[in-house]
Protein backbone atom coordinates (compact mmCIF):
# COMPACT_ATOMS: atom_id res chain seq x y z
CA UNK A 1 61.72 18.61 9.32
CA UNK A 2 61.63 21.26 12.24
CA UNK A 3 62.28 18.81 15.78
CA UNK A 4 59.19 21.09 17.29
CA UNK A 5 57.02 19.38 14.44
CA UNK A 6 57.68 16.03 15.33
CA UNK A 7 54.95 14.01 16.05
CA UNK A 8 52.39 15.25 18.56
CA UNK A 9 50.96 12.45 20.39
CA UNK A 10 48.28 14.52 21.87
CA UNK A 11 46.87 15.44 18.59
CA UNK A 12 46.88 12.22 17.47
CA UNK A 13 45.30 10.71 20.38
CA UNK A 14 42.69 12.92 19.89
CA UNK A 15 41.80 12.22 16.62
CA UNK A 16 41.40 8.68 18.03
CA UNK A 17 38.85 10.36 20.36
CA UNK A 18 36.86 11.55 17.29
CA UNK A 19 37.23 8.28 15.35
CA UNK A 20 35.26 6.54 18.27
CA UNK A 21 33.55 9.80 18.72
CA UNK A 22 31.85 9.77 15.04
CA UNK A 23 30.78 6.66 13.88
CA UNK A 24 28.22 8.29 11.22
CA UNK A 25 28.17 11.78 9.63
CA UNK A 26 25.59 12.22 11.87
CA UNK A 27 28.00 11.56 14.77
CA UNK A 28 30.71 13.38 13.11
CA UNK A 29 29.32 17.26 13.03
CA UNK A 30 27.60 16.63 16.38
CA UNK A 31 31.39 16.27 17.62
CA UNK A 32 32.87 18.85 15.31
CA UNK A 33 30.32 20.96 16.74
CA UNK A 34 30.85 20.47 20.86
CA UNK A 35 34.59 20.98 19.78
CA UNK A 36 33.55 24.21 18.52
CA UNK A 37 31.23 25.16 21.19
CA UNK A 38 34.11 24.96 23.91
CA UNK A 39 35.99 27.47 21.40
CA UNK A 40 33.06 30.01 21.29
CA UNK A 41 31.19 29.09 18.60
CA UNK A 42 27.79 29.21 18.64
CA UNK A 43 24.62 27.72 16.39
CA UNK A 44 22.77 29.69 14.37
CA UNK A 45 19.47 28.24 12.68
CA UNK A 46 18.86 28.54 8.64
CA UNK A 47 15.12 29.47 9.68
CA UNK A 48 15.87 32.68 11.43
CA UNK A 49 17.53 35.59 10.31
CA UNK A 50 21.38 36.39 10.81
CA UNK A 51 22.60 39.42 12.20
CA UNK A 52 26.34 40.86 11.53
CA UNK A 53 27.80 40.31 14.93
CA UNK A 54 31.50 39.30 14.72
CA UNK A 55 32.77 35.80 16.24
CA UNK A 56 32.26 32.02 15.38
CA UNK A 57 29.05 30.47 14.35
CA UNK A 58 28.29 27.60 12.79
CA UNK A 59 25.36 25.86 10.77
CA UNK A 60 24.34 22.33 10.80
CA UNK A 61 22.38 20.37 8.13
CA UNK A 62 22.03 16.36 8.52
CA UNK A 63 25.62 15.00 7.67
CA UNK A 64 27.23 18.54 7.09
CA UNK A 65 28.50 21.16 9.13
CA UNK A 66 29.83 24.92 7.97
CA UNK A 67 31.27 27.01 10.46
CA UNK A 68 33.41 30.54 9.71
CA UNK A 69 34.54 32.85 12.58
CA UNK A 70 34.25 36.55 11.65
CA UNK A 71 36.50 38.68 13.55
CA UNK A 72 36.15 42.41 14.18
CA UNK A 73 35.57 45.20 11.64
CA UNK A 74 35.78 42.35 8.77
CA UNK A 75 34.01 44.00 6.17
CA UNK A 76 30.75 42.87 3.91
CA UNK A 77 33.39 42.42 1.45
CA UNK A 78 36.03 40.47 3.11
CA UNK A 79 37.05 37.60 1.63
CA UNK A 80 36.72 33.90 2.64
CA UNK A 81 39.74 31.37 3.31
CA UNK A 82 37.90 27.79 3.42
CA UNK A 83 39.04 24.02 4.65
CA UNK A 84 36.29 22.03 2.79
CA UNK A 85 36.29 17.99 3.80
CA UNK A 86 33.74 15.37 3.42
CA UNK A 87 32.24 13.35 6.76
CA UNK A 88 31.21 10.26 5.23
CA UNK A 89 32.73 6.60 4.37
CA UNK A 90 31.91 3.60 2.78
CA UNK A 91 30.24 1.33 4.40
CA UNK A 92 26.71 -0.61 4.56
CA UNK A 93 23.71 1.42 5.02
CA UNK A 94 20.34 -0.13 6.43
CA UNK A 95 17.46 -0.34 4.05
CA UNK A 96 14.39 0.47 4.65
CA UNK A 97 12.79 -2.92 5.35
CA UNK A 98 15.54 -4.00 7.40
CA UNK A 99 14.30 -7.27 8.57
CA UNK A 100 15.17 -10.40 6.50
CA UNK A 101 17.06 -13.86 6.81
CA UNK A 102 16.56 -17.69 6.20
CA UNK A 103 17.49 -21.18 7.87
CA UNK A 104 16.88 -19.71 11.44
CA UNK A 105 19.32 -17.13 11.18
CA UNK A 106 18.11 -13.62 11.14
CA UNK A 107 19.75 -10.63 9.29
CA UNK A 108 19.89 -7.42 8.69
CA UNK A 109 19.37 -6.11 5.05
CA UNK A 110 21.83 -3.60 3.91
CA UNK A 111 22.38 -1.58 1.04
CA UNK A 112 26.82 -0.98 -0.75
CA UNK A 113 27.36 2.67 0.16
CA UNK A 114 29.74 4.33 -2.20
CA UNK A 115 33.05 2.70 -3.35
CA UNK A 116 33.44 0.17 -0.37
CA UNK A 117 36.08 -2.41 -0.10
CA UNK A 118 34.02 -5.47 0.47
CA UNK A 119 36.22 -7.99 1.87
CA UNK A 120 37.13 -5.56 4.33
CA UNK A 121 33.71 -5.82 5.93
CA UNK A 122 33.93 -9.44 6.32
CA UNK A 123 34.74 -11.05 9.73
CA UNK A 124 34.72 -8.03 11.81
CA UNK A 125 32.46 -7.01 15.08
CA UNK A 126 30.37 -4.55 13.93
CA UNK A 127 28.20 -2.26 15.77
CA UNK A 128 25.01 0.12 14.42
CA UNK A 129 24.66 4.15 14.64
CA UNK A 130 23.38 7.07 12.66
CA UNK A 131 20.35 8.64 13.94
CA UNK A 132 16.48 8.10 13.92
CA UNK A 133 13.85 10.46 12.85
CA UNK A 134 10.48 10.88 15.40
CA UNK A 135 7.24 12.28 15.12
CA UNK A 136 7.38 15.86 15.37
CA UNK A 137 10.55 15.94 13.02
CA UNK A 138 12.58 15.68 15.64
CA UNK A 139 15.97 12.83 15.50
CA UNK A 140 18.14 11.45 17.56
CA UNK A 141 21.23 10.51 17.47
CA UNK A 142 22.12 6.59 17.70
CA UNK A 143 25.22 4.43 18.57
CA UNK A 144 25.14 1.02 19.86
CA UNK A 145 28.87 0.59 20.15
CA UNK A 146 29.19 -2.96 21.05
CA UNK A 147 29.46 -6.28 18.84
CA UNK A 148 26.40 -6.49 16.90
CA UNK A 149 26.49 -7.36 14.00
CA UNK A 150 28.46 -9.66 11.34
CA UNK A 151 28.78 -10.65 7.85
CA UNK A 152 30.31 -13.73 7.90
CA UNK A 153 32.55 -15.23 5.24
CA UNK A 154 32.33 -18.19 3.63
CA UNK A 155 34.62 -21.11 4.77
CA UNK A 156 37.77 -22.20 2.40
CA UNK A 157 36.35 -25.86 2.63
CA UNK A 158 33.00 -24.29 0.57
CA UNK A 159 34.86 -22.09 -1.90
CA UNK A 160 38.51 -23.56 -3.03
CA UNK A 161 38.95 -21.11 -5.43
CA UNK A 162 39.12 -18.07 -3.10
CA UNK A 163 42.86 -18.28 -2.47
CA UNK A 164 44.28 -18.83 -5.93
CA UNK A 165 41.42 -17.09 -8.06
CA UNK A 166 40.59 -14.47 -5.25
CA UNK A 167 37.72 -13.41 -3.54
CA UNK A 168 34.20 -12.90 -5.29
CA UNK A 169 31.66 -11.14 -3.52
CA UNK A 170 28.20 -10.76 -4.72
CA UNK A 171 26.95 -7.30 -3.46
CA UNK A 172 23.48 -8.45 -2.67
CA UNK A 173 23.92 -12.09 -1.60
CA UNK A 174 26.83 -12.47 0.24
CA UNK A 175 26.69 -8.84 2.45
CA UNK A 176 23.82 -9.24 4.34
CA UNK A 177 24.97 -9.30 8.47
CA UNK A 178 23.83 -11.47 11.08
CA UNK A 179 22.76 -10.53 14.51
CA UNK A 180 21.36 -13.84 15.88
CA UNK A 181 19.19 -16.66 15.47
CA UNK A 182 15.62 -17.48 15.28
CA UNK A 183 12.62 -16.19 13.03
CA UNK A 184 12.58 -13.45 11.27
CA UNK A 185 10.20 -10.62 12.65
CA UNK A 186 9.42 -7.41 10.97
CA UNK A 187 9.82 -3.81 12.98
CA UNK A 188 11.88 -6.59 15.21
CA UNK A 189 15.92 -4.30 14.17
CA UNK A 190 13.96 -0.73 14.59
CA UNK A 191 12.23 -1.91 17.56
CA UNK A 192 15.61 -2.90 19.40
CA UNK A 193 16.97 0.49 17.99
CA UNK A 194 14.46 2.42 19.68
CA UNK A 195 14.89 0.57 22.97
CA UNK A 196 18.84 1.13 22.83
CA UNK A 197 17.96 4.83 22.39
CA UNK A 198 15.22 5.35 24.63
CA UNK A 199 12.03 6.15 22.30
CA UNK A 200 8.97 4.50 21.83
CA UNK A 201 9.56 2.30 18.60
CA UNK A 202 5.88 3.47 17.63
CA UNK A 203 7.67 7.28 17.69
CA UNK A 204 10.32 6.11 15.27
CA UNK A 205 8.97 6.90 11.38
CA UNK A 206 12.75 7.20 9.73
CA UNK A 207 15.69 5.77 10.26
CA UNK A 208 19.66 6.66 8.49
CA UNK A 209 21.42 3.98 9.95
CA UNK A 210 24.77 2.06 9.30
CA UNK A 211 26.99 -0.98 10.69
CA UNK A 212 30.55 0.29 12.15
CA UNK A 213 33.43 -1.48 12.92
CA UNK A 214 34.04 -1.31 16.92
CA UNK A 215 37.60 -2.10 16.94
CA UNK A 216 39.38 1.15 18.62
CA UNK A 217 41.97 3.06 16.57
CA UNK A 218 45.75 2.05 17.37
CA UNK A 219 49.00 2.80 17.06
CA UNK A 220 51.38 -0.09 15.33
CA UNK A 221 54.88 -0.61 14.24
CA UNK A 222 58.16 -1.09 15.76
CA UNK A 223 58.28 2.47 17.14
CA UNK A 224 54.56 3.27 17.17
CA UNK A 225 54.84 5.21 13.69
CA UNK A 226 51.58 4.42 12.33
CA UNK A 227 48.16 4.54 13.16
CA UNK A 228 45.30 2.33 11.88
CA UNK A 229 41.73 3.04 12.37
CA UNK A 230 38.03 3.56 10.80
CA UNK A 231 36.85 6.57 8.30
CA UNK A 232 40.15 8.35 8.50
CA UNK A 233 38.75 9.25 5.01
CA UNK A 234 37.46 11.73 5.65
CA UNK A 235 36.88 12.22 9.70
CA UNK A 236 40.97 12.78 9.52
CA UNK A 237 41.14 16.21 7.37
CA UNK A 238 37.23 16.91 9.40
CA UNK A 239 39.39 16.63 12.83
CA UNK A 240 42.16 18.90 11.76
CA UNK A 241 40.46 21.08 9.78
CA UNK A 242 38.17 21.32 13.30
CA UNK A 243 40.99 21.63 15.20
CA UNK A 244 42.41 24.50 12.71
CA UNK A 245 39.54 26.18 12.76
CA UNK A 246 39.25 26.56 16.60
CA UNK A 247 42.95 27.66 17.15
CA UNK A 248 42.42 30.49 14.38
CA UNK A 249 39.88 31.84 16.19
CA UNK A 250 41.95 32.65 19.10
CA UNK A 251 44.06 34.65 17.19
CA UNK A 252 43.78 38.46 17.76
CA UNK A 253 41.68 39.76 14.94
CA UNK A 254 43.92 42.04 13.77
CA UNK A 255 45.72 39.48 12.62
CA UNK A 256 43.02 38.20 10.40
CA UNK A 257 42.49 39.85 6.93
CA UNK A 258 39.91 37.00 6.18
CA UNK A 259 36.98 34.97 7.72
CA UNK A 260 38.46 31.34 7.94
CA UNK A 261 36.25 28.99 7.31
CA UNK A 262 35.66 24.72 7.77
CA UNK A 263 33.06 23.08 5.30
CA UNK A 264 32.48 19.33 5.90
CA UNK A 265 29.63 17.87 4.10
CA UNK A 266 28.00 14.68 3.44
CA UNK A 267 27.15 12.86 0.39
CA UNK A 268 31.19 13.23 -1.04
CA UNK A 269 31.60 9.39 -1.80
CA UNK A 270 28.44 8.54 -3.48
CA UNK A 271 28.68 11.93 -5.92
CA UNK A 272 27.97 15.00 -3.44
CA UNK A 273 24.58 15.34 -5.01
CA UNK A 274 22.43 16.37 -2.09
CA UNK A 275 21.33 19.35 -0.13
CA UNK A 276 24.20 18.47 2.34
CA UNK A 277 26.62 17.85 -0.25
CA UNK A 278 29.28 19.76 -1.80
CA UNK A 279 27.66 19.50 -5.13
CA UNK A 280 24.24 21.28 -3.34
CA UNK A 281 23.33 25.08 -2.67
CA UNK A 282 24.48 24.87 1.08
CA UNK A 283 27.91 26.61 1.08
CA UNK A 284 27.31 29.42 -1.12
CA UNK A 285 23.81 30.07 1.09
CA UNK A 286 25.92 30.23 4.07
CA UNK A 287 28.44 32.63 2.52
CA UNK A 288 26.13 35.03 0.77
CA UNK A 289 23.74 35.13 3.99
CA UNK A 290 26.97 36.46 6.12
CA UNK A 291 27.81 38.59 3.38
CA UNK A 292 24.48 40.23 3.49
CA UNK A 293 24.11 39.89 7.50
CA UNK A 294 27.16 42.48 7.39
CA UNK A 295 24.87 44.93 5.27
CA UNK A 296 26.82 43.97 2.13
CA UNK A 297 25.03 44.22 -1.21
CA UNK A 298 25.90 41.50 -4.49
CA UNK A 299 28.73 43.35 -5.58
CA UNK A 300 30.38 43.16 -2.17
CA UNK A 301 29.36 39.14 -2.38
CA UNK A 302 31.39 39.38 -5.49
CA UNK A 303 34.08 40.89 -4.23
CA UNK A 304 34.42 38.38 -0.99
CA UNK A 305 34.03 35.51 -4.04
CA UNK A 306 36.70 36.86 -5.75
CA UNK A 307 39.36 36.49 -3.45
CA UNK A 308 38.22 33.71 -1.21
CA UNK A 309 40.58 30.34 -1.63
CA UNK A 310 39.42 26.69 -0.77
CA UNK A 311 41.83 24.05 0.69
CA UNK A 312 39.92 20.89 -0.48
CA UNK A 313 41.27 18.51 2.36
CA UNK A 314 40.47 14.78 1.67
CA UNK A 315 43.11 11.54 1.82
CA UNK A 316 45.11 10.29 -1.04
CA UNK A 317 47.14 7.36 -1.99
CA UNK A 318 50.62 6.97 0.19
CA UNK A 319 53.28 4.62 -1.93
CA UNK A 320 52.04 1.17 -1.92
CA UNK A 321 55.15 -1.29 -1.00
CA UNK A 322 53.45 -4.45 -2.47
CA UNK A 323 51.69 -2.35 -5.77
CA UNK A 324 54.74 0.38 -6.50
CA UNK A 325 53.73 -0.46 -9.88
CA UNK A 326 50.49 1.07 -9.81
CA UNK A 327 51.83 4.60 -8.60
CA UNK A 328 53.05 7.43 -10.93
CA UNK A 329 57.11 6.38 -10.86
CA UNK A 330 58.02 9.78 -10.10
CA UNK A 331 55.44 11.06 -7.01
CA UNK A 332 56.03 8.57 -4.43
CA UNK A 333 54.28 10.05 -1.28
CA UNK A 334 55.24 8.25 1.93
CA UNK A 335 53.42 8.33 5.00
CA UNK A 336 54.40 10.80 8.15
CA UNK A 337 56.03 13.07 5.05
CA UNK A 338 53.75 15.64 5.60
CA UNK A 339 50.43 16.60 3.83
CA UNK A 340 50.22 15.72 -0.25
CA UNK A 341 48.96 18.39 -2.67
CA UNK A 342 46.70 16.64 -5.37
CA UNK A 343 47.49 17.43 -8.91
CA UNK A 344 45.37 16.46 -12.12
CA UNK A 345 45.36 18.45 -15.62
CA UNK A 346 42.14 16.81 -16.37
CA UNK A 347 40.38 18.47 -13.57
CA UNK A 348 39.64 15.49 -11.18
CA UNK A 349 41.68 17.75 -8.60
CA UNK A 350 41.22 21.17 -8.74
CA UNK A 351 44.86 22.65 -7.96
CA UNK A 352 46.69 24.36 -9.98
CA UNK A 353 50.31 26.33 -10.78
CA UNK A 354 48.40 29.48 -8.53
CA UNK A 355 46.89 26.64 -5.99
CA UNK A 356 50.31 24.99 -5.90
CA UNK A 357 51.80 28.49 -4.46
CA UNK A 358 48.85 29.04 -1.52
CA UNK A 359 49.64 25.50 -0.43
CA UNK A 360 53.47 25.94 -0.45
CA UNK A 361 52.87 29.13 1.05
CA UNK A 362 50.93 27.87 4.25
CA UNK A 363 53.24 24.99 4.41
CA UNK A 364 56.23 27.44 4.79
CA UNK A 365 54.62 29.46 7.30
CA UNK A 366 53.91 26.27 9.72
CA UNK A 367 57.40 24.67 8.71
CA UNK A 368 55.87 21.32 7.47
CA UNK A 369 57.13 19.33 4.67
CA UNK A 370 54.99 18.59 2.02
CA UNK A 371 54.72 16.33 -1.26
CA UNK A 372 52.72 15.79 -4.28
CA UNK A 373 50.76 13.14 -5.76
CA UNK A 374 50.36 12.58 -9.14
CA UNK A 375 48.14 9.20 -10.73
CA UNK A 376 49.72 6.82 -13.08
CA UNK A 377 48.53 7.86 -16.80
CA UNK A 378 47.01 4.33 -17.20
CA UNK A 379 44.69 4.38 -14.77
CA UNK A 380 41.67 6.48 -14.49
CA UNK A 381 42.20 9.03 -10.96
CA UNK A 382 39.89 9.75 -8.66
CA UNK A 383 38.31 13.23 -7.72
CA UNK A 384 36.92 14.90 -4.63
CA UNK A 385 35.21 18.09 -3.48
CA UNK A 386 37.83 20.64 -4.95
CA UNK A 387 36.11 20.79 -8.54
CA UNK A 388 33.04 20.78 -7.61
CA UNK A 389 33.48 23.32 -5.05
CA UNK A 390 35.24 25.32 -7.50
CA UNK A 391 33.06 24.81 -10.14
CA UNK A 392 29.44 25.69 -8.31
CA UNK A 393 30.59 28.70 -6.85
CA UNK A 394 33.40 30.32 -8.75
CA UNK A 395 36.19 29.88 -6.24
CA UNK A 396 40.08 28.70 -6.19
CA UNK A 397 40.57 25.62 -5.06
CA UNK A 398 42.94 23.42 -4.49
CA UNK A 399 43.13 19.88 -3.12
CA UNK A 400 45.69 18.58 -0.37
CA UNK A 401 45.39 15.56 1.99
CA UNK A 402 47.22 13.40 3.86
CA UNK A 403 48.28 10.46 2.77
CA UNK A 404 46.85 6.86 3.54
CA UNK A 405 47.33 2.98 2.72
CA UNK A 406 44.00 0.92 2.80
CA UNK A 407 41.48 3.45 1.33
CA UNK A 408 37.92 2.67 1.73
CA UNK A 409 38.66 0.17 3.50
CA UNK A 410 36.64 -0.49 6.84
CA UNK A 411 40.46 0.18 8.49
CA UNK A 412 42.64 2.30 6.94
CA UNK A 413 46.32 3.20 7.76
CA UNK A 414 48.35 6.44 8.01
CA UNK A 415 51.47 7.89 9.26
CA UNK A 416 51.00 8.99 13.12
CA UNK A 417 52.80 12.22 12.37
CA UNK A 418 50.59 13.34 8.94
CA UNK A 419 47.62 14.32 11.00
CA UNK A 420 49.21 17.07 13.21
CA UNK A 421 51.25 17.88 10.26
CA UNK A 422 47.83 18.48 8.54
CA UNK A 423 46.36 20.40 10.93
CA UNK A 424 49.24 22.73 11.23
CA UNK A 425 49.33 23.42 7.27
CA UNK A 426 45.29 23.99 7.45
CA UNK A 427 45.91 26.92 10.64
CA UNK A 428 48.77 28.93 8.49
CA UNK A 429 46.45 28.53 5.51
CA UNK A 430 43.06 30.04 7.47
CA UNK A 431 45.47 32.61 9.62
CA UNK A 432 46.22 34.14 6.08
């Protein structure tokens, strides 16, 4: 490994920043987007009409953010080099009736989102953000970041069998939080939301909200190697792929021959099946309307399809020292060894022999290592955005990631080196 690629504690620190920074998807594009917005990006609505102009530009849509920079004299048929990510994680979402409890302690009712680690939940300070919908349509963003919540375990005394027969968690019973004492009253959780974010609660007709964990990010380890810390799937690849986005942009044009793009939606561990998920119409709106902003016509939107190559960026599974076992034996990806490309002949991943030779490719030109992962034939492997991007709109993909102990869990661990590493692979790759 090059000594100049060593690990950048600056980047790293500031993907702490946007850990903290993003405790929702909500949270998440609203500080993908200021990030742009210092690099000259700018908004454009979905309700008004698009003109051609060259530079950076963005779109946001709930949970999901798409932003491309088009440099000078790109033409309607240029194509499109894309960093797609995901800005949701597990966790416990509030339900719509919110208010519940029994023997004088009051709770807050939450509904399992996507494929949570339970146990992880248990014990910790939690805290409560997303955002709140008002009359008008209008929402605002919410985050009470400060102990709040809990969802307390049960004692040993009360359950003997939890050490030698392991934990059993009812999803419905036994996940519930607590956030004090005394009788339950209803509107009683939305009406301390509204006061924490200003509104009148009679203003407040929607809510999409969701306990965090409020413990900082940190390093650990004897030498500081490792970094531990909430939603680094997905906010991780989301930070660098930010990050890669905005640096590429201050390249000269001429030294673009496409329009880099970053892609983070929502929705990516519950199935991507919404109109802010990969799975939904909102990417291939986004590139057609800039296609036909530029006065191009469907067979120049063809064209652009045609050679335009996605980067699926989402974490995979570092080497487990206590479950080696459960790991192919011959793709052992370690953490801080650079980013992991994501291979699959079923079609879970998306990459292939051509995708293999883009990723080596960009890897070469930022001089970062890289390995490949690879699932153990008896169990079933996991998927992410790459084939469905690829499928619903025609597209190479292929999907990368750094990689990470503790996934889905409500702290997860990765090498402090793997995120600039990742970040550095995602600029070659959207540079060209």
């Amino acid at each position: 490994m090059s000594s100049s690629l060593r690990f950048d504690r600056g980047h790293t620190d500031d993907l702490m920043a946007f850990l903290m920074a993003s405790p929702s998807p909500y949270h998440a594009v609203a500080t993908a987007a200021a990030r742009l917005e210092k690099a000259g990006f700018r908004q454009v609505e979905e309700t008004a009409a698009w003109d051609g102009t060259s530079g950076g530009k963005y779109v946001l849509r709930g949970g999901a953010i798409i932003a491309w920079y088009v440099p000078e004299g790109a033409e309607a048929h240029t194509p499109y080099r894309i960093v797609g990510a995901h800005t949701d994680s597990p966790n416990l979402r509030v339900k719509p009736l919110p208010d519940t409890g029994v023997h004088g302690w009051r709770q807050v009712a939450v509904e399992i989102y996507g494929g949570t680690l339970l146990n992880t939940w248990l014990d910790r300070d939690l805290g409560l953000a997303g955002r709140i919908s008002l009359r008008g349509g209008t929402h605002r963003l919410v985050n009470i970041d400060r102990p709040l919540l809990r969802v307390p375990q049960l004692a040993v005394h009360l359950d003997r069998s939890a050490n030698p027969d392991g934990l059993k968690l009812d999803r419905q019973k036994h996940m519930q939080p607590i956030w004090g004492l005394g009788d339950v009253e209803e509107g009683d959780l939305i009406r301390f939301v509204a006061q924490e974010a200003g509104v009148d609660a009679e203003d407040v007709i929607g809510w999409d909200l969701m306990p965090h964990p409020v413990e900082p990010p940190a390093y650990l380890g004897r030498d500081r190697e490792l970094l531990a810390g909430p939603r680094m799937d997905n906010l991780l690849s989301v930070h660098a792929a930010t990050a890669a986005l905005a640096a590429v942009a201050e390249q000269p044009d001429a030294e673009l021959p496409h329009i880099p793009v970053m892609a983070a939606f929502d929705h990516e561990e519950n199935g991507s099946q919404s109109d802010t998920g990969a799975d939904g119409p909102l990417l291939g709106t986004v590139l057609e309307r800039s296609v036909f902003a530029r006065g191009g016509s469907y067979e120049d939107r063809a064209r652009a399809f045609a050679g335009t190559i996605c980067l699926s960026s989402d974490t995979g599974h570092a080497i487990h020292p206590n479950y080696a076992e459960r790991h192919d034996p011959t793709h052992h990806p370690v953490v801080n060894g650079g980013p992991i490309l994501k291979v699959n002949v079923n079609m879970r991943y998306a990459t292939d022999g051509g995708g293999r030779a883009v990723f080596a490719e960009a890897c070469r030109k930022a001089d970062v290592p890289w390995q490949t992962f690879v699932s153990n034939n008896s169990m079933p492997c996991g998927t992410t955005i790459g084939p469905i991007t690829a499928a619903r709109h025609g597209i190479q993909t292929v999907d990368i990631g750094a990689p990470i102990l503790s996934m889905h869990s409500a702290r997860e661990l990765c090498g402090a080196d793997d995120p600039y590493l990742l970040a550095n692979a995602l600029s070659a790759f959207l540079a060209g």
